Coordinates of C-alpha atoms in Angstrom, one line a residue:
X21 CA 48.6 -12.7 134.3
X22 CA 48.1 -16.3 136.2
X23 CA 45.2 -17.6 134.5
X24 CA 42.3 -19.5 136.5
X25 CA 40.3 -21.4 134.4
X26 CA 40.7 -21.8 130.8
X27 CA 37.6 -23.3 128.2
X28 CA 38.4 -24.7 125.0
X29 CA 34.9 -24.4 122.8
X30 CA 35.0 -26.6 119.5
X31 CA 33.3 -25.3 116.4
X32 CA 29.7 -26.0 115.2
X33 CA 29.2 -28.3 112.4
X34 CA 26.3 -29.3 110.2
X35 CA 25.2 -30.4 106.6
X36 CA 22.1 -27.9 105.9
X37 CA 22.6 -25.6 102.9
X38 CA 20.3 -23.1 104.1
X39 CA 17.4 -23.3 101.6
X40 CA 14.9 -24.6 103.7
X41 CA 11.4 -24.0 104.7
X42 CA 10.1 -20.3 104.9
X43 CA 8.6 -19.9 107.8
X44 CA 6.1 -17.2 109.5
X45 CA 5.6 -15.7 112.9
X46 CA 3.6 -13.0 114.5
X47 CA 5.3 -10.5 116.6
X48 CA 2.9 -7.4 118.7
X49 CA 5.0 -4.1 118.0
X50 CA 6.1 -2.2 114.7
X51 CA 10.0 -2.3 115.1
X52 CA 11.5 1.3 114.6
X53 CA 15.5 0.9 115.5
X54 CA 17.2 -2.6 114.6
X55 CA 20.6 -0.8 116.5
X56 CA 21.7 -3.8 119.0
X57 CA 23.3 -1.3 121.5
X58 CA 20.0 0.8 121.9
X59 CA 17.0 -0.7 120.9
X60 CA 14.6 -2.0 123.4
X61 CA 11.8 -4.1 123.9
X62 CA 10.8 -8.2 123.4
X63 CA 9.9 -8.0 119.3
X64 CA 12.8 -5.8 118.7
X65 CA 15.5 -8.2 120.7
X66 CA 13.5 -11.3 119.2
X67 CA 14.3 -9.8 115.2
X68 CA 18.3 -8.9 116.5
X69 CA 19.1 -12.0 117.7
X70 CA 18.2 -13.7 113.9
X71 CA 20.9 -11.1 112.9
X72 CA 23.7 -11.3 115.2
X73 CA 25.5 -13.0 117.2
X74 CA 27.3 -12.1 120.3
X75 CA 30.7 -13.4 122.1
X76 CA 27.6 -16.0 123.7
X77 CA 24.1 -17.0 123.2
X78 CA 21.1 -17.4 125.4
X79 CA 20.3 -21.1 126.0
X80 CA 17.3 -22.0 128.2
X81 CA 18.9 -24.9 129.8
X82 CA 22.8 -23.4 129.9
X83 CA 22.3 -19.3 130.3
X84 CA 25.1 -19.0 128.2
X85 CA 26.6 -21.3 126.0
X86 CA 29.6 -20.2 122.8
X87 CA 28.6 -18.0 120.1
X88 CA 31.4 -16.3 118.3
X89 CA 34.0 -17.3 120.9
X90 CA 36.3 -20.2 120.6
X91 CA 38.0 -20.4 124.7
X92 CA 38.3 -17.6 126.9
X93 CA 40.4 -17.3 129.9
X94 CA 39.6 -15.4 133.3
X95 CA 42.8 -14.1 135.8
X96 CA 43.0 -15.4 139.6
X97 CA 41.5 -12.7 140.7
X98 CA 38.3 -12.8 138.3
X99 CA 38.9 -9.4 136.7
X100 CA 40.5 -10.1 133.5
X101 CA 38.3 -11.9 130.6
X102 CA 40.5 -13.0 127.8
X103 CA 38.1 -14.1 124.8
X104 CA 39.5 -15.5 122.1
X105 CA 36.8 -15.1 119.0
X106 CA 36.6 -18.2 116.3
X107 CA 38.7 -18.1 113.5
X108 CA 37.0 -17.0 110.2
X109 CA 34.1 -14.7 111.2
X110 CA 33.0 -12.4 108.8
X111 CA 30.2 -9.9 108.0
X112 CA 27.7 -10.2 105.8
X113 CA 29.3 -7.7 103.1
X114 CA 32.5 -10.3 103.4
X115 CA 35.0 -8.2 105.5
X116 CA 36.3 -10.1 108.5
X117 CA 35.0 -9.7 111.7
X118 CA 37.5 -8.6 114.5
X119 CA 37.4 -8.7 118.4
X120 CA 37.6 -4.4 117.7
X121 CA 34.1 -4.9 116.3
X122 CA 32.6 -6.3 119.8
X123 CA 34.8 -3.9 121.8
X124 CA 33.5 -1.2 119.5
X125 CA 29.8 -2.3 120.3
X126 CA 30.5 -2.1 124.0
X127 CA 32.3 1.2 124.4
X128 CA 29.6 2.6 122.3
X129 CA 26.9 1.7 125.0
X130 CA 28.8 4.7 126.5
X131 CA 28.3 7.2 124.6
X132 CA 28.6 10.5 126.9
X133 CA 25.9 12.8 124.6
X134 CA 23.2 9.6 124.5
X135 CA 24.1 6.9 126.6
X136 CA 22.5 3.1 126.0
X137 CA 19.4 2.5 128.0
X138 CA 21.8 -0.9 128.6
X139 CA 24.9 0.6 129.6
X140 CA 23.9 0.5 133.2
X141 CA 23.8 -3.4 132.6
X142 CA 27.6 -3.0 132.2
X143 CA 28.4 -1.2 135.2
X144 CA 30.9 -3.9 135.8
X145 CA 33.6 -3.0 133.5
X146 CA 36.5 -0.9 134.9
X147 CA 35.5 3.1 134.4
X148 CA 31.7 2.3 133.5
X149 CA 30.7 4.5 136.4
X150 CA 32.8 7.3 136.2
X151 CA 32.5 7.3 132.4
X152 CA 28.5 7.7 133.0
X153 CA 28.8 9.9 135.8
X154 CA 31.2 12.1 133.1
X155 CA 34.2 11.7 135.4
X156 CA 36.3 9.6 132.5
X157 CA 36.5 9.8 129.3
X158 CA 35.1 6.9 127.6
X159 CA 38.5 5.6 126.7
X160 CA 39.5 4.9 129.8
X161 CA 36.9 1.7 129.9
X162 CA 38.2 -1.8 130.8
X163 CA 37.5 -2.9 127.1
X164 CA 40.6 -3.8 124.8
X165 CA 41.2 -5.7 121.4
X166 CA 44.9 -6.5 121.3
X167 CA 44.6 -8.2 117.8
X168 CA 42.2 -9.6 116.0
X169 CA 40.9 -12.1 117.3
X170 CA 41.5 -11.4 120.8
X171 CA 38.9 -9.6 123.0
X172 CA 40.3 -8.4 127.0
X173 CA 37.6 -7.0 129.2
X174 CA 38.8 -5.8 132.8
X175 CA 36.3 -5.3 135.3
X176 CA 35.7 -3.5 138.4
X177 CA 34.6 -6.6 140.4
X178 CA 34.4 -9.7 140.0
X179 CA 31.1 -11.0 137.9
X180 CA 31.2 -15.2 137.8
X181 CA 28.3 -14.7 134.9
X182 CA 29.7 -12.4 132.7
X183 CA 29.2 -14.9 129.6
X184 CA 25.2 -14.6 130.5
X185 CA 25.5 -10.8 130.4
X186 CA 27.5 -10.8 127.1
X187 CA 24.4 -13.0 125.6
X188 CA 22.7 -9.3 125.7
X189 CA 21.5 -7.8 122.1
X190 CA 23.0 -5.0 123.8
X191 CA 26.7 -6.8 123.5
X192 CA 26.3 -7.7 119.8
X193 CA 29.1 -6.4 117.5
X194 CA 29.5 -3.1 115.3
X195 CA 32.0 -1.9 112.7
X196 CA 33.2 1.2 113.5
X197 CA 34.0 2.8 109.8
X198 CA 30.4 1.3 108.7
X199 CA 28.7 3.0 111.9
X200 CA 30.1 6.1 111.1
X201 CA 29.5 5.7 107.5
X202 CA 25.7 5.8 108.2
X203 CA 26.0 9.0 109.5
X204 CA 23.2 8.8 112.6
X205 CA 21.0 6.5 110.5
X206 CA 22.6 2.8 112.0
X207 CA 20.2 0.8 112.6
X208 CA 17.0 2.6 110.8
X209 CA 17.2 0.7 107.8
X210 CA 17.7 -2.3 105.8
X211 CA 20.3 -1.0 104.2
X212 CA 22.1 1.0 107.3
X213 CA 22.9 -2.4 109.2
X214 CA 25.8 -5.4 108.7
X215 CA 24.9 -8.5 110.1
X216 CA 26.8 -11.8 111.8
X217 CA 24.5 -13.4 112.8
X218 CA 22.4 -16.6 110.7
X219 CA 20.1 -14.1 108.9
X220 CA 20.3 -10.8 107.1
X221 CA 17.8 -8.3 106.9
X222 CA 15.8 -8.5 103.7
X223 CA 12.4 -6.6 103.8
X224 CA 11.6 -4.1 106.6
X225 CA 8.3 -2.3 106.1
X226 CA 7.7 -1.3 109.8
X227 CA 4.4 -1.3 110.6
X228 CA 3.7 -4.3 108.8
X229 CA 6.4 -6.9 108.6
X230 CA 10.3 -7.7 108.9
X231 CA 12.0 -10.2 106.8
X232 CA 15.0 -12.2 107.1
X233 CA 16.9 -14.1 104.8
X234 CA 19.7 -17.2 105.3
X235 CA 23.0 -15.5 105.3
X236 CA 25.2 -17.6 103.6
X237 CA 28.3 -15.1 105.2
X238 CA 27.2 -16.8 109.0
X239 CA 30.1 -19.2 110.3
X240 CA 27.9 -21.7 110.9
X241 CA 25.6 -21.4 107.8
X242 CA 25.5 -24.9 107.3
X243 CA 23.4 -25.4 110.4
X244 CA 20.5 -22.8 109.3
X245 CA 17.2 -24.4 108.1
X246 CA 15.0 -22.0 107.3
X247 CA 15.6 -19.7 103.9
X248 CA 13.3 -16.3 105.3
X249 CA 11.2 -15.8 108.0
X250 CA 8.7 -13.3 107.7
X251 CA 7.7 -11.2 111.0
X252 CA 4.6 -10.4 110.8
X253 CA 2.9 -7.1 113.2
X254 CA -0.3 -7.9 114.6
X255 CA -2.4 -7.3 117.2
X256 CA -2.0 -9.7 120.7
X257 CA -5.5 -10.6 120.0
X258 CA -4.8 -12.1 116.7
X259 CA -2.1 -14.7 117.4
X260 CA -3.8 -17.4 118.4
X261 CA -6.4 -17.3 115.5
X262 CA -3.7 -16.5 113.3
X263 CA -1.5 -19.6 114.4
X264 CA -5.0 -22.2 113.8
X265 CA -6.0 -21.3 110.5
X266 CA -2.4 -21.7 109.7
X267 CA -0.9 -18.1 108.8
X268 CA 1.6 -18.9 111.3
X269 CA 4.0 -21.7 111.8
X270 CA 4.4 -21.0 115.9
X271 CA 3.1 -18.8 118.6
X272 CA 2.8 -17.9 122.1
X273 CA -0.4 -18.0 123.3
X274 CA -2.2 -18.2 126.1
X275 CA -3.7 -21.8 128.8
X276 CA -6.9 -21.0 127.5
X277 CA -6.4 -21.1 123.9
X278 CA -3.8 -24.2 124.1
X279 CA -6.9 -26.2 125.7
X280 CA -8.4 -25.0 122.1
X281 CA -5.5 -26.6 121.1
X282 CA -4.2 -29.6 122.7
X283 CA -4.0 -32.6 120.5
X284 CA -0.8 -34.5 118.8
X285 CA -1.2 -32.2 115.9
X286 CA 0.5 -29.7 118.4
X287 CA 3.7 -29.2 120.5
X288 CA 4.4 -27.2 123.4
X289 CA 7.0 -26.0 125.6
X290 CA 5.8 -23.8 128.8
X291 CA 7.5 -21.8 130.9
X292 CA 6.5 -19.8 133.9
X293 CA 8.6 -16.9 132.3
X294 CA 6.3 -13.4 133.5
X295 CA 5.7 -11.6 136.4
X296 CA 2.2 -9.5 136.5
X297 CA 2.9 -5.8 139.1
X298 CA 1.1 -3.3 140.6
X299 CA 3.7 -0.1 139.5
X300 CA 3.5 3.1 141.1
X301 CA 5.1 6.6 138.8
X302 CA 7.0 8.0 141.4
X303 CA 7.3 11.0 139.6
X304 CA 3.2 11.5 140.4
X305 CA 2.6 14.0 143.3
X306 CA 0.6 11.4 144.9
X307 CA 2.6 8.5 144.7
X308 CA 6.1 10.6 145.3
X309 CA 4.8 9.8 148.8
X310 CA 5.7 5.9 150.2
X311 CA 3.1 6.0 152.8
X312 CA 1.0 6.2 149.6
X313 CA 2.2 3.3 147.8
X314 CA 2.5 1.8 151.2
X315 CA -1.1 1.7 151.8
X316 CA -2.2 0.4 148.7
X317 CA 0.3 -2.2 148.6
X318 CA -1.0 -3.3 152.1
X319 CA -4.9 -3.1 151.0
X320 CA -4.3 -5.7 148.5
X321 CA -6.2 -8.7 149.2
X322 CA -4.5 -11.7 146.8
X323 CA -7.2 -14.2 148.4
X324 CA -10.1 -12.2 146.7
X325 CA -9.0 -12.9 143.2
X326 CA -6.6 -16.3 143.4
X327 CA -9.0 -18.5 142.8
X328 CA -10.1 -16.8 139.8
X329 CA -6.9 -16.3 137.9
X330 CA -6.7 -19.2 135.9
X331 CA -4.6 -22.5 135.2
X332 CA -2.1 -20.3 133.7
X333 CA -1.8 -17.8 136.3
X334 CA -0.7 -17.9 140.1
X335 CA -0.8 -15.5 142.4
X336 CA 2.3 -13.9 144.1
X337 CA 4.0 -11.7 146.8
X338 CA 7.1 -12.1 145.1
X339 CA 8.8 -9.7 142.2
X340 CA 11.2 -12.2 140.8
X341 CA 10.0 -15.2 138.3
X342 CA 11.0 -18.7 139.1
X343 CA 12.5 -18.8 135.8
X344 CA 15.6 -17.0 136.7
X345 CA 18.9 -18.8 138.0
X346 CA 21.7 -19.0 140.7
X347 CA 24.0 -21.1 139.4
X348 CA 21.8 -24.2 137.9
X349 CA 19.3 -23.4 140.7
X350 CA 15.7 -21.1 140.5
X351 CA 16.6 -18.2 141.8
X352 CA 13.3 -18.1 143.4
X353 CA 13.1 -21.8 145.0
X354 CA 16.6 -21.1 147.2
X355 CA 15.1 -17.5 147.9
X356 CA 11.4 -18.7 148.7
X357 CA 8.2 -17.3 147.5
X358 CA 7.4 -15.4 150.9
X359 CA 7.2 -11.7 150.6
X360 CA 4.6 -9.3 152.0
X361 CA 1.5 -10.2 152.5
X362 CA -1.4 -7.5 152.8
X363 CA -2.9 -6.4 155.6
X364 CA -6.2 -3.8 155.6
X365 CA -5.5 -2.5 158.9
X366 CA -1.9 -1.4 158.0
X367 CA -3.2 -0.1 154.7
X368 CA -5.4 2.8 157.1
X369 CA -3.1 3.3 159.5
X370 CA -0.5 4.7 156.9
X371 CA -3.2 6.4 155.0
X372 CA -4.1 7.9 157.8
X373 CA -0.9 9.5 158.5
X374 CA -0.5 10.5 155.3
X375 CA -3.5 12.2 155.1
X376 CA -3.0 13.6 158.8
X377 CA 0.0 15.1 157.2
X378 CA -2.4 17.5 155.0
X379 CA -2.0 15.4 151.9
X380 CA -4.4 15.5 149.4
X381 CA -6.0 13.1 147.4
X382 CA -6.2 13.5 143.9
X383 CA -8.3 11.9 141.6
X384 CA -7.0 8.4 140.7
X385 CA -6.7 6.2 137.8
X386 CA -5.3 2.5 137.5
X387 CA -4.3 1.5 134.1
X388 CA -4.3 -2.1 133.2
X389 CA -4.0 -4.4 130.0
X390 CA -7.4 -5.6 128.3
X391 CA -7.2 -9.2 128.8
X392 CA -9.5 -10.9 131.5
X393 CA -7.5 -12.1 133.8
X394 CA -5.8 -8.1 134.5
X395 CA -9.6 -6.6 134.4
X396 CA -10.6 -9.1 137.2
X397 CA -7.4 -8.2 139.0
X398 CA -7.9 -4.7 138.6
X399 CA -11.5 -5.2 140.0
X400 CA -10.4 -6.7 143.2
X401 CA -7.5 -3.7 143.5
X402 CA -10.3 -1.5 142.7
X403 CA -12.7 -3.2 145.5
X404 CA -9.8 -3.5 148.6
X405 CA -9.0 0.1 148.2
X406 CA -12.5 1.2 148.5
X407 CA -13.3 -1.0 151.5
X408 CA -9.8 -0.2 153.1
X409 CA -9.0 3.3 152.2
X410 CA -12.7 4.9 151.5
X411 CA -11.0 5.8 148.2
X412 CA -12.7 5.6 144.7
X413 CA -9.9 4.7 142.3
X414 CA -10.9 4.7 138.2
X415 CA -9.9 2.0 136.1
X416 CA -8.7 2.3 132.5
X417 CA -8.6 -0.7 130.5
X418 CA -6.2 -0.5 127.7
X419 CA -4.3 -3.4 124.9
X420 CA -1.0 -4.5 126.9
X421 CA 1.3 -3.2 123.7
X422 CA -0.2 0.8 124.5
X423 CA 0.0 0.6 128.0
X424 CA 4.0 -0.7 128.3
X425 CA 4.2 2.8 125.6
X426 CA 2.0 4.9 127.9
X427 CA 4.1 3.6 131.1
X428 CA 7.7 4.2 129.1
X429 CA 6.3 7.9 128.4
X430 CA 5.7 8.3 132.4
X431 CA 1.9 9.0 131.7
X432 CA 0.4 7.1 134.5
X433 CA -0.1 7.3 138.1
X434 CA -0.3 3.3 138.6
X435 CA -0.6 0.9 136.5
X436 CA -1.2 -3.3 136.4
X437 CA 1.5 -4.5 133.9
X438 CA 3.5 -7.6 132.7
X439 CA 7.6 -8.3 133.2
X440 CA 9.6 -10.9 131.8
X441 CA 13.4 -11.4 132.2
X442 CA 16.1 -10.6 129.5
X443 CA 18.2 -13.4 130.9
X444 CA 18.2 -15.9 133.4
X445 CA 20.7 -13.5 135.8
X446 CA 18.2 -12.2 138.7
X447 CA 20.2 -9.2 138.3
X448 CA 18.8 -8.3 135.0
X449 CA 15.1 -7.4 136.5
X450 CA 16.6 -5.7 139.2
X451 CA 18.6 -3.6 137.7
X452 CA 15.5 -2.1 136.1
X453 CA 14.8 -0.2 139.3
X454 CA 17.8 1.1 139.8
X455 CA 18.7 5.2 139.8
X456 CA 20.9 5.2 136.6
X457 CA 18.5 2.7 134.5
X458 CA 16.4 4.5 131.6
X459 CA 14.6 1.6 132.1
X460 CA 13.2 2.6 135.3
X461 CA 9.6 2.8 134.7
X462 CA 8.9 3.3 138.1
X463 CA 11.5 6.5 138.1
X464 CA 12.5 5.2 141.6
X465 CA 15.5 6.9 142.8
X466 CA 17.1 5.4 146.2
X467 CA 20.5 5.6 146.9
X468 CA 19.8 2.5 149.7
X469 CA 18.8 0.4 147.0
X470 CA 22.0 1.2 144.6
X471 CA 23.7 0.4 147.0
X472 CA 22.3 -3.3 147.8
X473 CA 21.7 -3.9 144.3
X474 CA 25.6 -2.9 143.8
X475 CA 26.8 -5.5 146.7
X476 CA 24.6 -8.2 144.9
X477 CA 26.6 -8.0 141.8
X478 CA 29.7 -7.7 143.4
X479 CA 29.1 -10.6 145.6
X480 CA 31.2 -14.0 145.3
X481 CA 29.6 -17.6 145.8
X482 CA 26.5 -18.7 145.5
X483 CA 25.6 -17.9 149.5
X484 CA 26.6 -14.5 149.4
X485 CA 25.0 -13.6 146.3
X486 CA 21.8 -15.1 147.6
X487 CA 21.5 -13.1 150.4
X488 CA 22.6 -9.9 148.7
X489 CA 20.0 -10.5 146.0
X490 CA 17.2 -11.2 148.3
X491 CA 18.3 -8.0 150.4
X492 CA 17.4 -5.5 147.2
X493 CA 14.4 -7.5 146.1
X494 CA 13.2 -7.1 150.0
X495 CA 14.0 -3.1 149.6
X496 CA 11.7 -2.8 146.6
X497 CA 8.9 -4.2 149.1
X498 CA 10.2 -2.3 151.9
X499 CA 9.6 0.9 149.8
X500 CA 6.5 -0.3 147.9
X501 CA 8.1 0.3 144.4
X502 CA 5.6 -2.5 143.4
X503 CA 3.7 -5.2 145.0
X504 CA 3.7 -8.4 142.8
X505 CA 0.1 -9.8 141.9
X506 CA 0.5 -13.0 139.8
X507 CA 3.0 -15.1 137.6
X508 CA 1.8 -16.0 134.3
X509 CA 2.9 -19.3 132.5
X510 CA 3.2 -19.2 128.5
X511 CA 2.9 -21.9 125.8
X512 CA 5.2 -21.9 123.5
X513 CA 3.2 -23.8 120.4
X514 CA 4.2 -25.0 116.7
X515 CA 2.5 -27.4 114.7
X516 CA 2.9 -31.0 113.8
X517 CA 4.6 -29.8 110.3
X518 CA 7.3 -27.8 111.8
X519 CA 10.4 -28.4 114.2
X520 CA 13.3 -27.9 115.5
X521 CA 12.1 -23.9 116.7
X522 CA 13.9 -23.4 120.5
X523 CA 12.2 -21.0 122.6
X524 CA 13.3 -19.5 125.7
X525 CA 11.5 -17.8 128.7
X526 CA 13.3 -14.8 128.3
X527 CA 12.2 -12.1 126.4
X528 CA 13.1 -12.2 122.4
X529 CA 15.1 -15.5 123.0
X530 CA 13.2 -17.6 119.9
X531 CA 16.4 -19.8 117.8
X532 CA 15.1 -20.7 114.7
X533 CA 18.3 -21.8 113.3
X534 CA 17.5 -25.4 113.4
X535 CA 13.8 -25.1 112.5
X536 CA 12.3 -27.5 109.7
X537 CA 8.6 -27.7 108.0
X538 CA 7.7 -31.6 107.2

């Protein structure tokens, strides 16, 4: 195998013995599954990623940077991925961790009874396809350990980013004998888990709190700060207030409530990290149809509530957040922030076909989060469609943490909602929409868009990859799968007593490893 490009990644080092500060932090949601290869959702990936550690690790500067891998090589033609892991891992019960652990983790996103809502994300590897499909058996996957400490993925295509995709709490390892061991219950309690990563799981009560511990088994243990941090469940609402009076050492909150903040007693990092849509359930009756989504996508009038959005908040026509990368570029400033723009007139003439087409109206209802800036939003939607369509839509106000359940259930016909990235790969977001993703909230099915989304991943150098990306984001305009309303910018805020905590814009990407309280 002639080898390409070869990276030799030096160890960690540090001095801390990992009986530092305790510290606290609110997440929204009560955790159920701590299982790396299928649980979902922000708080869930946040809690994971203070448990494990993958082959790499999110960085918001780098994408990627080394985790448990000490070089890797990739072949000429970019399909081989030779990964050679540190030496010395082990888990937190002492046994040595191998590459068959990761390659276990991977091959069990695969699972032909219960699939991974990720697996999809890993399309890339040799057989992933027909393996989901059910054509191969899930053997026949690119994924090999050869020894111990060697890892070999082969892919179908070549994918220059695979280290970003790797960082994925989806790609995290698992011991096969202990899996099995836990007969169905991995991941469901404290107990039913082995961890790698800088803390262990010590208290799980969840609807009220997670705790983790320093694990002194972590190869770099000597680089962890904090001794526990407690993640505490409570509402959205409750952060901010939580964070002042001090029951919290860090938070995200809102532009608003930094203002409330803003002194030297505070720091802040920000990032312009979430996308607000307009989602159509495809599955509806209604909104099956795309002159339907079509002409309510066109009545939108983005004038009529820009000016009111806030300091945080901008308003869009474009899906995917400037946060995301092509190469060391934004994603979105080589792609431009043009996308459709509405147009009343358009918005009635497709109605009008549709409805000359003997559809019928049902009665409507727009779900969207109770915060302010969502209601007003909601208002002007509300408003255009009247004064475009004739049409009297309800609105249904509801805390953001109920509607993304009530949207992940399918019970909605349309609904105002927030996005965020899992990683800085453009792909990631995308990929949501796709046929084969359980993660399709807008159960959008288009064989078109597959297919575009497929020569975007499979496209090589930076050019090519641009204009296949922008070709699938364009198709999800083209069909009115969504029409973007607004990005939203977060603060990222911790006290003058504490340090060292490195957030990310992406969604559970908090590193607390290095935090300190003064």
């Amino acid at each position: 195998m002639a080898l390409l490009s070869i990276c030799l990644l030096l160890p960690l080092s540090g001095c801390n013995d990992g009986v530092g500060a305790a510290l606290r932090y609110d997440i929204s949601t009560a955790v159920s599954s701590l299982d790396p290869q299928y649980a979902a959702g922000e708080d869930a990936q946040l809690i994971l990623r203070q448990l494990f550690e993958g082959l790499f690790s999110l960085d918001a500067e780098e994408g990627a940077k080394p985790a448990a891998v000490e070089r890797y090589a990739v072949s000429e033609d970019g399909l081989i991925w030779t990964f050679t892991l540190r030496e010395g891992l082990v888990w937190s019960d002492g046994e040595a961790l191998t590459a068959a652990d990761y390659a276990f983790a991977l091959r069990r996103l695969f699972n032909p009874d219960y699939p991974s809502p990720f697996a999809v994300d890993f399309s890339c590897i040799r057989g992933a396809e027909q393996v989901l499909t059910g054509q191969l058996p899930v053997s026949a996957l690119g994924i090999r350990a050869p020894d111990a400490r060697t890892l070999e993925l082969t892919l179908a295509y070549p994918v220059e980013e695979l280290p970003l995709l790797l960082c994925s709490t989806a790609a995290m390892p698992c011991r096969q004998a202990f899996f099995e061991e836990t007969r169905g219950r991995y991941g469901l309690e404290e107990d039913m888990l082995l961890y790698n990563g800088p803390f262990y799981l010590r208290y799980w009560e969840p609807g009220e709190y997670v705790q983790v511990r320093w694990n002194e088994s972590y190869r770099a243990a000597d680089t962890v700060n904090p001794n526990r941090i407690t993640f505490s469940i409570q509402p959205p609402s409750e952060h901010f207030s939580r964070f002042w009076s001090g029951k919290t050492d860090a938070a995200m909150v809102s532009y608003e409530e930094w203002r409330r903040l803003r002194s030297d007693r505070y720091t802040v990092t920000t990032f312009e990290d979430t996308v607000w849509v307009l989602l159509f359930n495809q599955e509806d009756a209604f909104f099956s149809e795309s002159l339907a989504r079509r002409a309510f996508t066109q009545a939108i009038d983005r004038r009529a509530y820009a000016s009111g959005l806030g300091n945080d908040r901008m308003d869009t026509t474009v899906f995917l957040p400037p946060t995301l990368l092509l190469g060391e570029s934004s994603y979105r400033a080589l792609a431009g922030f043009d996308g459709p723009g509405g147009d009343a007139g358009q918005a009635a003439e497709a109605f009008s076909q549709l409805t000359g087409q003997g559809k019928e109206v049902p009665s409507l209802t727009l779900l969207c989060a109770d915060e302010d800036s969502c209601a007003m939003v909601a208002g002007v939607l509300q408003r255009s469609w009247r004064d475009a369509l004739a049409l009297t839509v309800s609105v249904q106000r509801t805390p953001v943490e109920s509607l993304q359940a009530q949207v992940e259930k399918g019970a909605y016909q349309m609904a105002i909602l927030p996005l965020r990235p899992d990683s800085a790969k453009p792909e990631g977001m995308l990929r949501r929409f796709s046929s084969s993703s359980s993660r399709n909230l807008a159960r959008y099915r288009s064989e078109e868009y597959d297919l575009l989304l497929g020569a975007a991943e499979r496209a090589v150098g930076e050019g090519a990859r641009l204009n296949a990306l922008k070709a699938a984001e364009e198709q999800l305009y083209e069909d009115a799968v969504l029409a973007p309303l607004y990005f939203q910018t977060h603060y990222y805020v911790s006290g003058r007593d504490t340090g060292g905590i490195v957030f990310s814009p992406f969604a559970g990407g908090i590193d607390f490893r290095a935090a300190l309280k003064f």
